[in-house]
XYZ file of C-alpha atoms in Angstrom:
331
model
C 0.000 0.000 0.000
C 2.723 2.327 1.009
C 4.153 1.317 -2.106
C 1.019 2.138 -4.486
C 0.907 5.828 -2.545
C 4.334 6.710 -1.877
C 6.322 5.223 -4.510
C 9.656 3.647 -3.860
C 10.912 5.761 -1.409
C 8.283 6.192 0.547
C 8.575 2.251 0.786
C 12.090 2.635 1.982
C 11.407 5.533 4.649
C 8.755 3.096 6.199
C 11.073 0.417 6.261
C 13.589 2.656 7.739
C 11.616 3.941 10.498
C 10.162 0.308 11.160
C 13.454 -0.762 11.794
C 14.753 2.254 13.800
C 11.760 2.049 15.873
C 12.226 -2.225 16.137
C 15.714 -1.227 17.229
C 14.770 1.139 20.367
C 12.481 -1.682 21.367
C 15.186 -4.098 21.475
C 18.067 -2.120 22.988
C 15.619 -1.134 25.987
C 14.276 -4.229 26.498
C 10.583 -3.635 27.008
C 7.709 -5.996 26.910
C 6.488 -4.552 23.858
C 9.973 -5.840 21.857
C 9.176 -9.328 23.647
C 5.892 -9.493 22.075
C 6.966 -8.503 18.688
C 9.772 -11.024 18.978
C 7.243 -13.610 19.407
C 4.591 -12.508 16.598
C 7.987 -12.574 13.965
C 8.847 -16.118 15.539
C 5.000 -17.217 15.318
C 4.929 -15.808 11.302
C 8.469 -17.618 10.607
C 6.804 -20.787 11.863
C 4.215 -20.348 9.779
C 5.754 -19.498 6.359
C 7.646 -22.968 6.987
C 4.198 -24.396 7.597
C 3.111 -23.415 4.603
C 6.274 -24.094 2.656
C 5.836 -27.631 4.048
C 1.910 -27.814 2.903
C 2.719 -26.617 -0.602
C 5.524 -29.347 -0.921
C 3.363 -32.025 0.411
C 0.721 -31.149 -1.817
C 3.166 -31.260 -4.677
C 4.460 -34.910 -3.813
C 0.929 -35.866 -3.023
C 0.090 -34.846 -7.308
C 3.307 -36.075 -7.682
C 2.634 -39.674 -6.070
C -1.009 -39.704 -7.338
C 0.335 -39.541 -11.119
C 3.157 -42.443 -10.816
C 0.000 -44.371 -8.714
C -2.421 -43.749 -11.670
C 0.207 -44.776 -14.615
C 1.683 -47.593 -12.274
C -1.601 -49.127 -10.705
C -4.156 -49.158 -13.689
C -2.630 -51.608 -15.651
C -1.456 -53.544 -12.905
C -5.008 -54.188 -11.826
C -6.222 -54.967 -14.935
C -3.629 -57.551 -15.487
C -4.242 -58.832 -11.718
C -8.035 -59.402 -12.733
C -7.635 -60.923 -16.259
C -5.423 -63.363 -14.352
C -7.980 -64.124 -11.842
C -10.367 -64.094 -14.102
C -8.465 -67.229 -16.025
C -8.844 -68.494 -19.472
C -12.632 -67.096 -19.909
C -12.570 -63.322 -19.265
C -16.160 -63.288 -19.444
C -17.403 -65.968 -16.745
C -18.104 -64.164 -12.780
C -15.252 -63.596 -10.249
C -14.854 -66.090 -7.955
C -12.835 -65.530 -5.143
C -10.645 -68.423 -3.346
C -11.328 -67.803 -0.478
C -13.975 -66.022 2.287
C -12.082 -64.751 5.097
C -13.314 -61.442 6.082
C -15.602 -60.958 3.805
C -18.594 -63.188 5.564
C -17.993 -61.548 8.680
C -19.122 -57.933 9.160
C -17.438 -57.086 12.157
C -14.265 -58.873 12.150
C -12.248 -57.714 15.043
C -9.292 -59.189 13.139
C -9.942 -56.506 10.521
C -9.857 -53.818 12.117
C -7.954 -50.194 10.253
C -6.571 -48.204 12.085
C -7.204 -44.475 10.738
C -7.195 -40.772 11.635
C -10.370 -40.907 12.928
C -9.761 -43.659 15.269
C -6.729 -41.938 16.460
C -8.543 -38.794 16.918
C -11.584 -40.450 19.121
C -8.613 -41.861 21.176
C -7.223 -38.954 21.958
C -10.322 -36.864 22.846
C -10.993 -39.941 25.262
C -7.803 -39.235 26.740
C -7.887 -35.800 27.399
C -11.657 -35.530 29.518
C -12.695 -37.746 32.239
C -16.523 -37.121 31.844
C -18.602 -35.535 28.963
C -20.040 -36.742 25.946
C -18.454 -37.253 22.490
C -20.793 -37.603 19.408
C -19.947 -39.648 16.226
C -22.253 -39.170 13.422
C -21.584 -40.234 9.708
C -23.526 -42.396 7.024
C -24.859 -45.615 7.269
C -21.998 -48.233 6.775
C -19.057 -46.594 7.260
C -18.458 -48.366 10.663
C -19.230 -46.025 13.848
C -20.786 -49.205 15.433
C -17.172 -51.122 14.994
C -15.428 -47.458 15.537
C -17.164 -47.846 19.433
C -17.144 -51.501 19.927
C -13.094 -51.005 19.568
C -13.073 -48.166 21.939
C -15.236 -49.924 24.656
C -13.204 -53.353 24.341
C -9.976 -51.064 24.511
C -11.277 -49.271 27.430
C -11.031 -50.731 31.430
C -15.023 -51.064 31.534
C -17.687 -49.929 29.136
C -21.244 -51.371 27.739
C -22.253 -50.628 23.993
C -26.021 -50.586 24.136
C -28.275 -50.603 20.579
C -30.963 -48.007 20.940
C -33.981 -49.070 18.866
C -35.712 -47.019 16.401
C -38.867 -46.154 18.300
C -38.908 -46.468 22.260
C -40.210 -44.981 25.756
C -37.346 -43.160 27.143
C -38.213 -44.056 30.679
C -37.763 -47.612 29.872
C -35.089 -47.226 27.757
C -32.819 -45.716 30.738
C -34.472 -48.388 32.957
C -33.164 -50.824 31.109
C -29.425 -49.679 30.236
C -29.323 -48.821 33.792
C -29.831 -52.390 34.887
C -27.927 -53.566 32.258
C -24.813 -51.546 33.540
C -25.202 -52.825 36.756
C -25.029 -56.344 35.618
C -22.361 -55.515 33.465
C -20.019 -53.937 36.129
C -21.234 -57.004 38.739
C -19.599 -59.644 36.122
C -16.712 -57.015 35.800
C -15.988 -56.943 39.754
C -15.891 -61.065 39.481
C -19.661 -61.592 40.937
C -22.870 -63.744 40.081
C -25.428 -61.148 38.554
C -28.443 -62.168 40.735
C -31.882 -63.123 38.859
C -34.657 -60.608 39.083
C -37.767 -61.581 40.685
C -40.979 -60.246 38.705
C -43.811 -59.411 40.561
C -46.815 -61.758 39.210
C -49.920 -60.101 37.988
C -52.136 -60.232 40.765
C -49.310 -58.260 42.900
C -49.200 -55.410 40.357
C -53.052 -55.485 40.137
C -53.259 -55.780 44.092
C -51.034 -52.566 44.646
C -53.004 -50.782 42.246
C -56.245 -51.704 43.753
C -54.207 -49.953 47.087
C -53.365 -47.182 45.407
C -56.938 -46.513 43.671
C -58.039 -47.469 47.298
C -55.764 -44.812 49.291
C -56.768 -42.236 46.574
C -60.390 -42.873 46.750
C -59.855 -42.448 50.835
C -58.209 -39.353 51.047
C -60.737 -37.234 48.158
C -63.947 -38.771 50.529
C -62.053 -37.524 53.579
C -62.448 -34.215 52.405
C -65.436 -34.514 50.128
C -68.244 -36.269 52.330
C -68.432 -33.453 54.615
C -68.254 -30.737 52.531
C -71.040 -31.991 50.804
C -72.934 -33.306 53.971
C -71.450 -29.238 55.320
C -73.006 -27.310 51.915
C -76.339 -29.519 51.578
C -77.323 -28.891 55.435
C -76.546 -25.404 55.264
C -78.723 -25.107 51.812
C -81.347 -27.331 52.813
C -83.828 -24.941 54.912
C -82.707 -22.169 51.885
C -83.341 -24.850 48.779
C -87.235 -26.151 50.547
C -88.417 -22.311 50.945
C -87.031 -21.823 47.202
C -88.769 -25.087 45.790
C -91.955 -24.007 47.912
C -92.103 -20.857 46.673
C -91.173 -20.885 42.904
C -91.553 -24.779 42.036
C -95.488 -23.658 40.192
C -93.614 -21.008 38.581
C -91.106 -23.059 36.875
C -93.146 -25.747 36.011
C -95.655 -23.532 34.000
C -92.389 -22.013 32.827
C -90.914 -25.689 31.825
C -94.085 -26.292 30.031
C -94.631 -23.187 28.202
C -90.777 -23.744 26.840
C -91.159 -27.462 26.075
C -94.545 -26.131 24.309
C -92.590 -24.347 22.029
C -90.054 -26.173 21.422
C -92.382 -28.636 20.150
C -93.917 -26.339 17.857
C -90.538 -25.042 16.513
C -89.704 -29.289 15.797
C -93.216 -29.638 14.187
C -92.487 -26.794 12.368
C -89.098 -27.774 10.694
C -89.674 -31.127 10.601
C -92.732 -29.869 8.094
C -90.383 -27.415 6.649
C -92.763 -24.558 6.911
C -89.017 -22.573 8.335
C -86.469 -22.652 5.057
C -84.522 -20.432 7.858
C -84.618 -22.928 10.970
C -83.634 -25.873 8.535
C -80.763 -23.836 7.645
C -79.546 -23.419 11.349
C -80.336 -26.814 12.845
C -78.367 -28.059 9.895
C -75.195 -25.635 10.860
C -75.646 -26.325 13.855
C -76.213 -29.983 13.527
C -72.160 -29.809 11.686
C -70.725 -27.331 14.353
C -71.735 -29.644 16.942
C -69.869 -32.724 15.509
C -66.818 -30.646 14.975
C -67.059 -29.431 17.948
C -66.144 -33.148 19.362
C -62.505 -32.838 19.035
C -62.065 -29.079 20.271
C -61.600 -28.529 23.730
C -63.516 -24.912 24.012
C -67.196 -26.841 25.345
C -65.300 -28.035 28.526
C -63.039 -25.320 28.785
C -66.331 -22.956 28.849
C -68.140 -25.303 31.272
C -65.181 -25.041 33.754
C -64.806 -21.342 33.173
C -68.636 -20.669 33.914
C -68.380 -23.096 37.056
C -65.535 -21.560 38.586
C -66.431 -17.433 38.330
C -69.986 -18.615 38.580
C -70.198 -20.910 41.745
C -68.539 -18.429 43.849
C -71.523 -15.649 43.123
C -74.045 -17.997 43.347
C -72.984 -19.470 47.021
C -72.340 -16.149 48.462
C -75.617 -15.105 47.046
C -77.821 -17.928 49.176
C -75.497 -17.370 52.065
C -76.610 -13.785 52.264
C -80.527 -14.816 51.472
C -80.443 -16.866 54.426
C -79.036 -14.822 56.585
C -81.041 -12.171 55.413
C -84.141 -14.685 55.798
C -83.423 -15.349 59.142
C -82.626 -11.778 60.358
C -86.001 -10.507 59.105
C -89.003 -10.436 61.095
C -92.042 -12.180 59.724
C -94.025 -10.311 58.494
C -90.583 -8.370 56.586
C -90.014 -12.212 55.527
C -93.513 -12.781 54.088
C -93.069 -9.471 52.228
C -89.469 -10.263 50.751
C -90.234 -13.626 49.538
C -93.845 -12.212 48.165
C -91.634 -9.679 46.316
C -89.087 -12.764 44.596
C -86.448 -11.897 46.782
């Protein structure tokens, strides 16, 4: 750059005044020489680094071009000869060994990546290490090697599809009998618990569960239906007429409104019942009808019980005749 702006001797003042300024440094010894020092050793290391990259890569073309002119027509001459004196019939090898078995311990190559797993194993105590690749290119042999090289270890197949729960259930156990047979030791037999056990302790459980909600819930209901029972007979007394008329009048016409689409006199109400008749049927897999159900019981059972606590207070505060009166007027 200085070069490009300055010209030539602009290129030789910098260098001039890069090197008187390196010199200072040096003859007064500071830290700041020391860390220079270090960045020229660091970028002399590297330029041989990369000397040494661009000559292997040479030899490597190099090698690869007396391999391709050398090895070609030796293995077409190996196969012809295997092949014998009709070129054209299938390959039949002499013999099997190592190609039957897929996991051939005695076949094991040693590679870079082998090497590199064994170091990283080395150099932590604990963690986890993950090897991914495609199918077949041997990361089940790669960790069967490292677990038989290692003091203890269990290789455990995880299936395609299972409960993760029982998946750690079971490795755990099988560790455990692993490192038993490791320390020199019988692995005991497990005992399973026959069915009517299991179904026994769940009948307990149901039991105990059943127990403690009646605990509670017996007397608050036997609590809430004495308090509400002088409040519910005055109610009934007082407004059962009403509601039956009411109930009648309603189911009165609601049987007219049936007649009348069933007749289809209402092009309108056919219409409706037959949305509605859909909506409804959807509505089976939604979760809203409950969720509104519990939403009107919980904000509306609160109300509604302080409201007949305060009527029969109220009721029983009043005199009489104030009584007669206040139920006369619906309250």
């Amino acid at each position: 750059m200085v070069l490009a702006i300055g010209g030539p001797v602009a290129l030789v003042g910098a260098v001039a005044a890069a090197g008187a300024a390196l010199f200072v440094l040096f003859w007064r010894g500071t830290a700041v020489w020391f860390n220079v020092r270090q960045a020229f050793v660091a970028a002399a290391w590297k330029g041989a680094w990369l000397a040494q990259r661009v000559e292997l890569g040479m030899s490597a073309v190099r090698w690869g071009e007396a391999l391709e002119k050398v090895t070609q027509p030796l293995v077409a001459q190996v196969v012809r000869q295997s092949l014998g004196e009709d070129p054209d019939s299938l390959f039949i090898p002499g013999e099997y060994e190592g190609l039957r078995a897929l996991r051939a311990p005695g076949y094991f190559v040693e590679n870079e990546v082998t090497r590199q797993l064994r170091r990283k194993l080395a150099h932590i105590d604990y963690g986890t290490i993950a090897v991914c690749g495609p199918r077949g290119t041997g990361k089940t042999k790669l960790l069967e090697q490292c677990v038989k090289d290692a003091d203890f270890g269990v290789l455990a197949q995880a299936p395609a599809t299972y409960a993760p729960h029982d998946f750690l259930l079971s490795l755990s156990v099988r560790l455990c009998q692993e490192y038993v047979r490791d320390e020199g030791y019988d692995v005991p037999e497990f005992t399973r618990l026959s069915n009517v056990r299991r179904r026994l302790r769940r009948v307990t459980s149901a039991g105990a569960r059943l127990t403690r909600w009646g605990f509670f819930a017996v007397p608050a209901t036997a609590l809430v239906a004495l308090g509400l029972s002088e409040s519910a007979r005055s109610l009934y007394a007082q407004y059962a007429d009403s509601l039956a008329n009411q109930a009648g009048t309603q189911k009165d016409l609601i049987q007219a409104q049936v007649l009348e689409l069933w007749k289809r006199h209402s092009v309108a109400g056919s219409v409706l019942a037959v949305v509605a008749g859909v909506a409804w049927w959807k509505a089976r897999r939604t979760a809203w009808l409950p969720r509104l159900v519990g939403a009107l019981w919980h904000f509306g059972s609160t109300p509604i019980g302080v409201g007949l606590a305060l009527a029969s207070i109220l009721r029983d505060g009043l005199p009489t005749e104030s009584a007669d009166r206040f139920a006369l007027s619906g309250g």
